[in-house]
Coordinates of C-alpha atoms in Angstrom, one line a residue:
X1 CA -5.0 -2.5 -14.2
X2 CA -7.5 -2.2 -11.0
X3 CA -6.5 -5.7 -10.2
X4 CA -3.2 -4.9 -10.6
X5 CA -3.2 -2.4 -8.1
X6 CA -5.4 -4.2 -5.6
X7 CA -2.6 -6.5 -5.6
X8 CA 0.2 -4.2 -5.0
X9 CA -1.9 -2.4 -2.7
X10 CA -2.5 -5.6 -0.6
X11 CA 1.5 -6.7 -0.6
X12 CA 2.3 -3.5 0.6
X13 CA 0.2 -3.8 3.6
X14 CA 1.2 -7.2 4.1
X15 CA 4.9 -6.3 4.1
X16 CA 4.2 -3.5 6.3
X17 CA 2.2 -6.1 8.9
X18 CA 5.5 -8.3 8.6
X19 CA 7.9 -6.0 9.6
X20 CA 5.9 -4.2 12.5
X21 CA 5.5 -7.7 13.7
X22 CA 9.1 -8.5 13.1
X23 CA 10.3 -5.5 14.7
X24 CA 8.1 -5.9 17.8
X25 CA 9.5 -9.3 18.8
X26 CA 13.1 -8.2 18.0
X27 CA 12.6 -5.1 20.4
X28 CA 10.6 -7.7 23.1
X29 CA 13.4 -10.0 23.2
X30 CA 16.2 -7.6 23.9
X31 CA 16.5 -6.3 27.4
X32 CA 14.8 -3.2 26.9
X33 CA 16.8 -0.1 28.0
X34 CA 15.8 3.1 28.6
X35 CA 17.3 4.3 24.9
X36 CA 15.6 1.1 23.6
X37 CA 12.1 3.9 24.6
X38 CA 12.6 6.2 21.6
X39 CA 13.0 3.6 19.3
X40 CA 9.5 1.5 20.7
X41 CA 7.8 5.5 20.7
X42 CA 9.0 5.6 17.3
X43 CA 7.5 2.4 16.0
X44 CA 4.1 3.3 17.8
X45 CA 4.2 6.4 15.7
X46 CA 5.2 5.2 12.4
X47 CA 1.8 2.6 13.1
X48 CA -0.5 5.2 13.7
X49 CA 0.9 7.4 10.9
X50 CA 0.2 4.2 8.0
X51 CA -2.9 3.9 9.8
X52 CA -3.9 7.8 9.2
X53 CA -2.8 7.1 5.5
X54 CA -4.9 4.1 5.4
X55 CA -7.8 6.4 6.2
X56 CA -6.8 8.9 4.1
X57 CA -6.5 6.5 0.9
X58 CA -10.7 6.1 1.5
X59 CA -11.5 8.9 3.6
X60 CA -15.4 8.9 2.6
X61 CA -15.5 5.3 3.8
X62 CA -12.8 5.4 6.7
X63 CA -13.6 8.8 8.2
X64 CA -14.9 6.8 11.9
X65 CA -11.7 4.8 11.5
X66 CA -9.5 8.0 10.9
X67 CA -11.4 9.9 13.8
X68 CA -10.6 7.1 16.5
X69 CA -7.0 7.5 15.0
X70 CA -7.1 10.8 16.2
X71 CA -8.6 10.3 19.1
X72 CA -6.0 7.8 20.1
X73 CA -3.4 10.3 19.6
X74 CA -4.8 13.2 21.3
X75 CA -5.3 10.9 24.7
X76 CA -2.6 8.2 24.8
X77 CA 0.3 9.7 22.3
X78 CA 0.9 13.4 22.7
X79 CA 3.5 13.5 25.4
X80 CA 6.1 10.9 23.9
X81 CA 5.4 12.1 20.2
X82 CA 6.5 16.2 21.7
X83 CA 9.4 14.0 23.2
X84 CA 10.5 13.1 20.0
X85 CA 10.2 15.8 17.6
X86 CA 11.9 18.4 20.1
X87 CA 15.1 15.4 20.6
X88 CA 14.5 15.3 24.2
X89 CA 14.4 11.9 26.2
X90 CA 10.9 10.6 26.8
X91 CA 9.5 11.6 30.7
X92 CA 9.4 8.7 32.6
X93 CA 7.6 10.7 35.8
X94 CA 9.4 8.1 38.2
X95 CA 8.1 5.3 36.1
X96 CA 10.0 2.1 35.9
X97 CA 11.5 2.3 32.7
X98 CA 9.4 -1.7 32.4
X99 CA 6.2 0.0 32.9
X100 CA 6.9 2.3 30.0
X101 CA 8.4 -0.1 28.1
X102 CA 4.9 -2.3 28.7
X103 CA 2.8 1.3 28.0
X104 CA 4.3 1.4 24.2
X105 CA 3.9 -2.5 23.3
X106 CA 0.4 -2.3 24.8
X107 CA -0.1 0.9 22.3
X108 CA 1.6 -0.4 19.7
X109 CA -0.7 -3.8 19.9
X110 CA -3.9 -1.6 19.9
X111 CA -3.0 0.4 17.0
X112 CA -1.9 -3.1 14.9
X113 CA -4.9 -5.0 16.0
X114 CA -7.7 -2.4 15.6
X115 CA -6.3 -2.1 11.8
X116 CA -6.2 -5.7 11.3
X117 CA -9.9 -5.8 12.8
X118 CA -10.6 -2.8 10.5
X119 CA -9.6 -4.8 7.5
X120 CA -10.2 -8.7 8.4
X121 CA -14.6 -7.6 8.2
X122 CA -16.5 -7.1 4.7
X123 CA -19.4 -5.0 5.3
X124 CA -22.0 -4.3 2.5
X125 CA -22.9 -0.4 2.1
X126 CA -26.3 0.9 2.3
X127 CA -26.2 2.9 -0.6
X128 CA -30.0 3.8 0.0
X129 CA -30.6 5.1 3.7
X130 CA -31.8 7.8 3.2
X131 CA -34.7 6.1 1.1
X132 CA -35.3 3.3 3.7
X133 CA -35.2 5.2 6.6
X134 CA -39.4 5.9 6.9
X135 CA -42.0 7.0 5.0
X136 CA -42.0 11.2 5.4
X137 CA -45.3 11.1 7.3
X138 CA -43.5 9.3 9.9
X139 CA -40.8 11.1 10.4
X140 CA -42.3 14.4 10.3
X141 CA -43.7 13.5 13.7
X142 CA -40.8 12.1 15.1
X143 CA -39.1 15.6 14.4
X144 CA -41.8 17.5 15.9
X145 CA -42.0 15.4 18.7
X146 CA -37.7 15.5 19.3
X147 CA -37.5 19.2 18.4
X148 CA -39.9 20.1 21.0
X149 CA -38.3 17.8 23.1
X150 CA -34.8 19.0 22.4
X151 CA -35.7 23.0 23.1
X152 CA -36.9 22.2 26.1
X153 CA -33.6 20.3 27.2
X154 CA -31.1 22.3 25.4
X155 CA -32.9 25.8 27.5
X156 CA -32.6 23.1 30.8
X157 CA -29.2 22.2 29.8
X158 CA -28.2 26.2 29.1
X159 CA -29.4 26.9 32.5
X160 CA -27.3 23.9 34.2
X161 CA -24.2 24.9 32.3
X162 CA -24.4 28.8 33.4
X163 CA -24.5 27.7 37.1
X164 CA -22.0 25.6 36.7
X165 CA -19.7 28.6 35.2
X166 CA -20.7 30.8 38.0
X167 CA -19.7 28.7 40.3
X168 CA -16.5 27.3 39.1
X169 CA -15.5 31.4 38.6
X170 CA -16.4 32.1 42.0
X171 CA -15.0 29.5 43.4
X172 CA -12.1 27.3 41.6
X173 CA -12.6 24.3 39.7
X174 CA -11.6 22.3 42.7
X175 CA -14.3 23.5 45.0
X176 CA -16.4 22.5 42.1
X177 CA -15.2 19.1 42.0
X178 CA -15.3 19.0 46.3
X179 CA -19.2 20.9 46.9
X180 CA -21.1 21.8 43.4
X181 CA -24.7 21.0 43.6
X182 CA -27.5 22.8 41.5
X183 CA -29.7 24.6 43.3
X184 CA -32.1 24.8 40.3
X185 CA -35.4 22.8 40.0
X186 CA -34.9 19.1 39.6
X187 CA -37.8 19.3 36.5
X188 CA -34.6 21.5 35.0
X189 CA -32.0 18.7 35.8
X190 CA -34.3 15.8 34.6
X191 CA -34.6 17.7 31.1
X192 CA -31.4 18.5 30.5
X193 CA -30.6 15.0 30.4
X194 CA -32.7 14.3 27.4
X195 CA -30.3 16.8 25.7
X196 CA -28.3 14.2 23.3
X197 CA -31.2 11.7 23.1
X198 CA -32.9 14.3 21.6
X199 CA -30.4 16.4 19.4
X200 CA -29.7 12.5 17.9
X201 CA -32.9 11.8 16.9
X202 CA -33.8 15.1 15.1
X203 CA -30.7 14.7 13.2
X204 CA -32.4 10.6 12.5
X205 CA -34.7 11.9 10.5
X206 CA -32.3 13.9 8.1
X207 CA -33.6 17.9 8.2
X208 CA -32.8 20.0 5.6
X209 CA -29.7 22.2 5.8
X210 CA -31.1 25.3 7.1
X211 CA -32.8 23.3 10.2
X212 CA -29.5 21.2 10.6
X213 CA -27.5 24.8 10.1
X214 CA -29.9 26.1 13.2
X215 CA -29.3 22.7 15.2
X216 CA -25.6 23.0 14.6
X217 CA -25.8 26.4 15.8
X218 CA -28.0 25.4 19.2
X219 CA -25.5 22.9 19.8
X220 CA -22.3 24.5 19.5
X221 CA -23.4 27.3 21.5
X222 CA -23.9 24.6 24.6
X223 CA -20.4 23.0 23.3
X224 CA -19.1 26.5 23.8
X225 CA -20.9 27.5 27.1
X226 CA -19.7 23.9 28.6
X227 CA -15.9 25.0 28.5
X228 CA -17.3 27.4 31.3
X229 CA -16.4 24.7 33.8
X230 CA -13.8 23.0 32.2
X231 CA -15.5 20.2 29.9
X232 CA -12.9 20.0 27.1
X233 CA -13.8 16.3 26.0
X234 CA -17.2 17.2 25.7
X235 CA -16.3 19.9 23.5
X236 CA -14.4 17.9 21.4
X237 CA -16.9 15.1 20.7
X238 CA -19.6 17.9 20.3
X239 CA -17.9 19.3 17.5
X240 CA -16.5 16.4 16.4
X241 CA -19.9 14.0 16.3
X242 CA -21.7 17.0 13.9
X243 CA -18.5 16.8 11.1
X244 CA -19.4 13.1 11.3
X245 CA -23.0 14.0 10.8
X246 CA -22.5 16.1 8.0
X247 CA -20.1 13.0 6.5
X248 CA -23.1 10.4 6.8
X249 CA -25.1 13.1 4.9
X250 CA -22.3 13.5 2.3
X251 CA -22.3 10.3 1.3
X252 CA -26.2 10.2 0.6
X253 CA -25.1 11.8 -2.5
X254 CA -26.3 15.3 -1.7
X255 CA -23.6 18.1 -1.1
X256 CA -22.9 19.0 2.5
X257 CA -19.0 19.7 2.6
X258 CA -17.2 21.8 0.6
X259 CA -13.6 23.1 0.0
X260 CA -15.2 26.3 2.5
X261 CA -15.9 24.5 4.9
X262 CA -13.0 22.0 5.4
X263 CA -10.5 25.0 4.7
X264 CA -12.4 26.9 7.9
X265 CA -12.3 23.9 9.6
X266 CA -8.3 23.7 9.3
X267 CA -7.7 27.4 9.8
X268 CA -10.1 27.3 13.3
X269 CA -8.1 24.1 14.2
X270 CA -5.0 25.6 16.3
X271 CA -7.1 28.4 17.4
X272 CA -9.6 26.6 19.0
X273 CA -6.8 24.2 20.2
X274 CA -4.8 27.1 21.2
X275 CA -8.3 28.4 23.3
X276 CA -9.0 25.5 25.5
X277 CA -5.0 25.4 26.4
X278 CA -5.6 29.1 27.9
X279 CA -8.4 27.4 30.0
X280 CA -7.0 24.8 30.9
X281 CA -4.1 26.9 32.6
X282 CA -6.6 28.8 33.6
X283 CA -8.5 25.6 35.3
X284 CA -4.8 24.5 37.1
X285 CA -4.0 28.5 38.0
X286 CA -0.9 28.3 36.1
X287 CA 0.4 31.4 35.1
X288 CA 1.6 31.8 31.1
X289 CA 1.7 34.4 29.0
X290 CA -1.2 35.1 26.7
X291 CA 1.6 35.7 24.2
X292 CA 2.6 32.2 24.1
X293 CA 2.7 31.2 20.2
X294 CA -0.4 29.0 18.8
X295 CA 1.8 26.0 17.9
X296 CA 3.5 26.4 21.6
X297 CA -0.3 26.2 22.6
X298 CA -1.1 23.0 20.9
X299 CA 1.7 21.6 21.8
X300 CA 1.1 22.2 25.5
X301 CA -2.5 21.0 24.8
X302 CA -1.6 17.6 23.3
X303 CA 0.7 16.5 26.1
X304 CA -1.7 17.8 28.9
X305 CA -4.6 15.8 27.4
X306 CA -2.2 12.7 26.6
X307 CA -2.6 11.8 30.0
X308 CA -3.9 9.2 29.5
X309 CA -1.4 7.3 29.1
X310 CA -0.4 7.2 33.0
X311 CA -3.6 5.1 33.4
X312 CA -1.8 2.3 31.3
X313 CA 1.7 2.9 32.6
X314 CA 0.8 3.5 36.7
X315 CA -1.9 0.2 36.3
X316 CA 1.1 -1.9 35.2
X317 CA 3.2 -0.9 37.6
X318 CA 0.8 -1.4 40.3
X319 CA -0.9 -4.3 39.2
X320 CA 0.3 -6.6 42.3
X321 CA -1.5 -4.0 44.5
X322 CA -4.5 -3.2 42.4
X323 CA -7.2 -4.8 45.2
X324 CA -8.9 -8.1 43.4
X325 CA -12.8 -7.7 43.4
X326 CA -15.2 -10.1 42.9
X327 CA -15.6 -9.7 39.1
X328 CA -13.6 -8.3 36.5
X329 CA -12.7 -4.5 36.1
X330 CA -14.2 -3.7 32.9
X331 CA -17.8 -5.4 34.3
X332 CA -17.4 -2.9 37.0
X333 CA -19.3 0.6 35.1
X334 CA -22.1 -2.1 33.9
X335 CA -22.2 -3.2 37.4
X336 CA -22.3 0.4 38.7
X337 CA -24.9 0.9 36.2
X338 CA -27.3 -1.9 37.1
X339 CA -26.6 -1.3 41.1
X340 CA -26.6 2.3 41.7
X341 CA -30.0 4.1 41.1
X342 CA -32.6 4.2 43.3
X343 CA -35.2 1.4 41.6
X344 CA -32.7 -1.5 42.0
X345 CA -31.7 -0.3 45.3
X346 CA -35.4 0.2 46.4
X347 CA -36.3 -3.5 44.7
X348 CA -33.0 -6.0 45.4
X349 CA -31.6 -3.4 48.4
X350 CA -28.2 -2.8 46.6
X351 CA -25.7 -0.8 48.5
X352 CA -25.0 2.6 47.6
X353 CA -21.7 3.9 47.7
X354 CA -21.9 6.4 45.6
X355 CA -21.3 9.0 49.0
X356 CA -18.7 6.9 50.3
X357 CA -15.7 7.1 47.9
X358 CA -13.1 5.1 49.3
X359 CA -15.3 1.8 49.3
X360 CA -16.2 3.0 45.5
X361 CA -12.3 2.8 45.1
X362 CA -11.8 -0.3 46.8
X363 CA -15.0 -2.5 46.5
X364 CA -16.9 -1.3 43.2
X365 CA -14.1 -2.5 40.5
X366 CA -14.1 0.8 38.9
X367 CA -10.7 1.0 37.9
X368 CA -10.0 4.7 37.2
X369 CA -11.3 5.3 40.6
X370 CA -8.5 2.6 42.3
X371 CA -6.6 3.6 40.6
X372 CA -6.7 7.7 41.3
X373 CA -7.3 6.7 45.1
X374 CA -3.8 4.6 45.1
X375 CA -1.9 7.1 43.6
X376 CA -3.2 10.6 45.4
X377 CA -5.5 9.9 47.9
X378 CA -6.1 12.7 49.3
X379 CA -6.8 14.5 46.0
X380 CA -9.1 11.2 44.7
X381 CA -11.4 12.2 48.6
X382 CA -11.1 15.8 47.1
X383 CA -13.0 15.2 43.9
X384 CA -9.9 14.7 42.0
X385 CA -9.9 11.6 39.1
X386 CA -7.6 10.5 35.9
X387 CA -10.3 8.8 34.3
X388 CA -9.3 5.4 32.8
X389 CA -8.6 3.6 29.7
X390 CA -9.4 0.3 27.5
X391 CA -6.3 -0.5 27.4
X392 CA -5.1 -0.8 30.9
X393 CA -8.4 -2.2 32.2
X394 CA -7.9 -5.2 29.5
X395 CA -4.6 -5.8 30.4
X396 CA -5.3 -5.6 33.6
X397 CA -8.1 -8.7 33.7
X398 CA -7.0 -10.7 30.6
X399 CA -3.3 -9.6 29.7
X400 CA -1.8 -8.5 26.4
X401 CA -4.0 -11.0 25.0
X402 CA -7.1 -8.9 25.7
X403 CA -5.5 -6.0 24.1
X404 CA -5.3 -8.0 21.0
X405 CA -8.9 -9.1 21.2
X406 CA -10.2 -6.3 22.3
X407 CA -8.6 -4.2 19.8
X408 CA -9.6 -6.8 17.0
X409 CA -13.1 -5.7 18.3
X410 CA -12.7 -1.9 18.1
X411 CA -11.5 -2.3 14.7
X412 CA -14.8 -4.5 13.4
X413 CA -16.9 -2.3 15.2
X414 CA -15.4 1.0 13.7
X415 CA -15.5 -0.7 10.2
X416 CA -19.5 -1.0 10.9
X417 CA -19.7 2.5 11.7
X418 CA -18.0 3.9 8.4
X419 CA -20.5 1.2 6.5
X420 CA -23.2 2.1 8.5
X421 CA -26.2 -0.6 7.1
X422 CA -29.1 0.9 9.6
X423 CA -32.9 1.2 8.2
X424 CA -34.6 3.4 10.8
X425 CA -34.1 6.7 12.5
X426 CA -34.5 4.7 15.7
X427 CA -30.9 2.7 14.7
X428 CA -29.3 6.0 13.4
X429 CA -30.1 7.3 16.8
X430 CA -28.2 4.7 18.7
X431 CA -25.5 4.4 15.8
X432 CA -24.6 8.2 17.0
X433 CA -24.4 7.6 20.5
X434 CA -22.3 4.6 20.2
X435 CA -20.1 6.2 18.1
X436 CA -19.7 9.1 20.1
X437 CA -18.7 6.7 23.0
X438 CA -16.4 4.7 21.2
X439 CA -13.8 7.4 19.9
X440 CA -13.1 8.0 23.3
X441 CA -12.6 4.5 24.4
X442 CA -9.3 5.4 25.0
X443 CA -9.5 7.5 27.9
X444 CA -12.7 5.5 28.9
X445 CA -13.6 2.1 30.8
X446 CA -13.9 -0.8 28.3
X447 CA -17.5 -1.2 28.6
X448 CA -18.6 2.1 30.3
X449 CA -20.4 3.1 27.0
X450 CA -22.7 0.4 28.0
X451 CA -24.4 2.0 30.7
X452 CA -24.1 5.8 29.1
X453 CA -25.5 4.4 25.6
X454 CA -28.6 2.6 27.3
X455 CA -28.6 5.1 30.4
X456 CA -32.2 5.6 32.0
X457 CA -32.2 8.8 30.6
X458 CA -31.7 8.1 27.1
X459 CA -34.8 5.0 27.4
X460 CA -37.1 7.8 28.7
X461 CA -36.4 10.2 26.4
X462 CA -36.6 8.1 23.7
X463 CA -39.9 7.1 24.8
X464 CA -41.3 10.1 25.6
X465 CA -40.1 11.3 22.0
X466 CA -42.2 8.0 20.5
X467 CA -45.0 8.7 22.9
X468 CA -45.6 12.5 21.8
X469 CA -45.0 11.7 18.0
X470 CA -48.3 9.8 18.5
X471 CA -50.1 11.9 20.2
X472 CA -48.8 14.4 17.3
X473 CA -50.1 12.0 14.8
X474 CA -53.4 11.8 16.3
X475 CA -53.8 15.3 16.9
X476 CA -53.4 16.3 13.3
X477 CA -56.0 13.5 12.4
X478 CA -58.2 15.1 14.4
X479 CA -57.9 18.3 12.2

């Protein structure tokens, strides 16, 4: 009977492949219209809703899969998906009705491929990391060391947020953008960027629930303080890399969400959804009422942060004046990376242009930053950005063949995550902060994780972490 299934199961997929395939090159062959945009918006959202019920068929073993669903959604598909459930025609914002066209085919690749990567890899499940992880003794020093590490930046990192709040309420979010710069002790700003290195690696070594409840706790409150200045995306992924947490521990076999939780969970949903909209008007001075209904709210808040998409759809329609550079866009944050700090400037004299803006925008192949400084100028010199995303920097240096590549990448990799096979707290560590990089891929460079993932930051505290576990270990010898 399980055969059976399996079989029916696998047809149905396969039909379902077919036809989106089918459909696609009917809809690329016709002259594409501007009420030929609905019906390429609608096939875009029928993908992404089989894909949701493909993690939902699995969700134990999918839930990294289903969270980059989401992810894609909340960045790249909230302003045409409002379009169409409220019957209205799709907001071209003086787009060529080309471009747009391009924007949903590119989606509508991405969201085909990353299944079809998700499903073409066979990963074997560790059913037994917990167990291999490292002997207790071990580990009981690496948690010492990273929880002394991790109060001191999370009380750095407390102190960093706070001025940042006072200053963006005294002065605007735009002046914070233009002028901000801490006046607190650089020892303060060094340790607060140990912050994730650390929170990661406690959680490596698996505490017990009431020392992951009091960790949860430390780091929501910063989640919470960092809307102070407008930080939604961090807010998100906060909240969002601890649920995955508590998955990974879930499917140890021990008990760490329950009905409670997930029905909390759904109720503080729009709420919280409905919260960060009020800031965000807030942010842009816009004046609605505070009586504006929740789902109003969301509503607002999924098209506001689905603007995203405008990096795909302005890059294609500006991709004869994009400036050429001297290697491809999506090298440019790993070049940034390598280039601007002050050791490989002071070793192989690299220019700096991290004061000078307008050759970062022109010479540095960072394409959110060309691209902000084509399209508002002014604003980009005024701290103003848009961010970027995988998609259009792809497209940009390899066509829509490096969306389907790419994407067939994205898909592997996130079918690694949900079958993670690490050994060590040391790979958990890393597993986390990759993961936490790649849901947001798509409002991020292609390979900007690169450089955040292995940032100087994270290498030193990492090895100030391994360094004071030793000393730990020698010290209770000594005893």
């Amino acid at each position: 009977m399980r055969k059976i299934e399996k079989k029916q199961s696998k047809f149905l997929l396969d039909l379902f492949g077919f036809m989106a395939v089918f459909i696609l090159i009917i809809l690329i062959m016709l002259k594409l219209k501007n009420g030929y945009l609905s019906l390429l918006a609608s096939l875009v959202i029928s993908v992404w809703v089989f894909n949701m019920y493909f993690s939902f068929n699995k969700l134990k073993s999918r839930l990294i899969f289903m969270i980059y669903q989401v992810t894609f959604f909340n960045f790249l598909m909230g302003e045409f998906f409002f379009s169409l459930i409220n019957n209205e025609e799709i907001v071209l914002h003086n787009l060529t009705i080309e471009s747009y066209a391009h924007t949903l085919i590119a989606l509508l690749l991405s969201l085909g491929m990353t299944f079809l990567g998700y499903t073409l890899i066979k990963v074997k499940k560790n059913e037994n990391y917990i167990l291999k992880i490292g002997d207790k003794k071990k580990l009981s020093d690496i948690y010492l060391a990273s929880l002394i590490m991790y109060v001191i930046s999370f009380l750095s990192r407390m102190a960093i947020l706070i001025e940042k709040g006072r200053f963006v309420s005294e002065l605007g979010y735009s002046e914070y953008y233009l002028s901000y710069s801490s006046n607190l002790p650089f020892i303060i700003s060094f340790f607060s960027s140990f912050y994730y290195i650390s929170f990661y690696t406690i959680l490596s070594t698996f505490p017990n629930k009431r020392k992951t409840r009091v960790l949860f706790l430390m780091g929501s409150i910063v989640a919470v303080v960092s809307l102070g200045f407008g930080q939604r995306n961090g807010f998100v992924l906060d909240i969002i890399l601890m649920f995955i947490y508590l998955a990974f521990r879930e499917q140890t076999g021990q008990k760490w969400i329950d009905r409670k939780k997930i029905a909390i969970g759904l109720i503080l949903i729009p709420l919280v959804i409905g919260g960060m909209q009020d800031l965000s008007n807030k942010r842009f001075e816009k004046n609605i009422s505070s009586k504006e209904a929740t789902f109003k709210k969301v509503e607002s808040f999924f098209i506001s942060q689905g603007g995203s998409i405008h990096t795909i759809t302005y890059g294609y329609q500006l991709k004869d004046y994009i400036p050429k550079q001297d290697i491809k866009y999506i090298l440019g944050p790993l070049r940034d990376y390598l280039t601007q700090n002050i050791i490989s400037q002071k070793l192989f004299g690299f220019e700096n242009w991290q004061h000078d803006p307008i050759k970062k925008a022109t010479k540095a192949a960072l394409y959110g930053s060309t691209l902000a400084y084509m399209l508002f100028p002014e604003g980009y010199l005024a701290g103003k950005g848009m961010g970027s995303s995988y998609i259009a920097e792809i497209y940009h240096d390899f066509g829509y063949l490096g969306i389907i590549f790419g994407s067939l990448l994205i898909g592997m990799s996130l079918k690694k995550f949900d079958n993670y096979s690490v050994n060590s707290w040391f790979k958990f560590v890393f597993l986390m902060l990759i993961i936490r990089r790649v849901i947001y891929l798509p409002r991020d460079s292609a390979l900007g994780w690169i450089s955040i993932v292995f940032s100087i930051p994270n290498i030193l505290g990492l090895l100030s972490i391994i360094l004071l576990s030793k000393f730990i270990s020698k010290f209770k010898k000594n005893i």
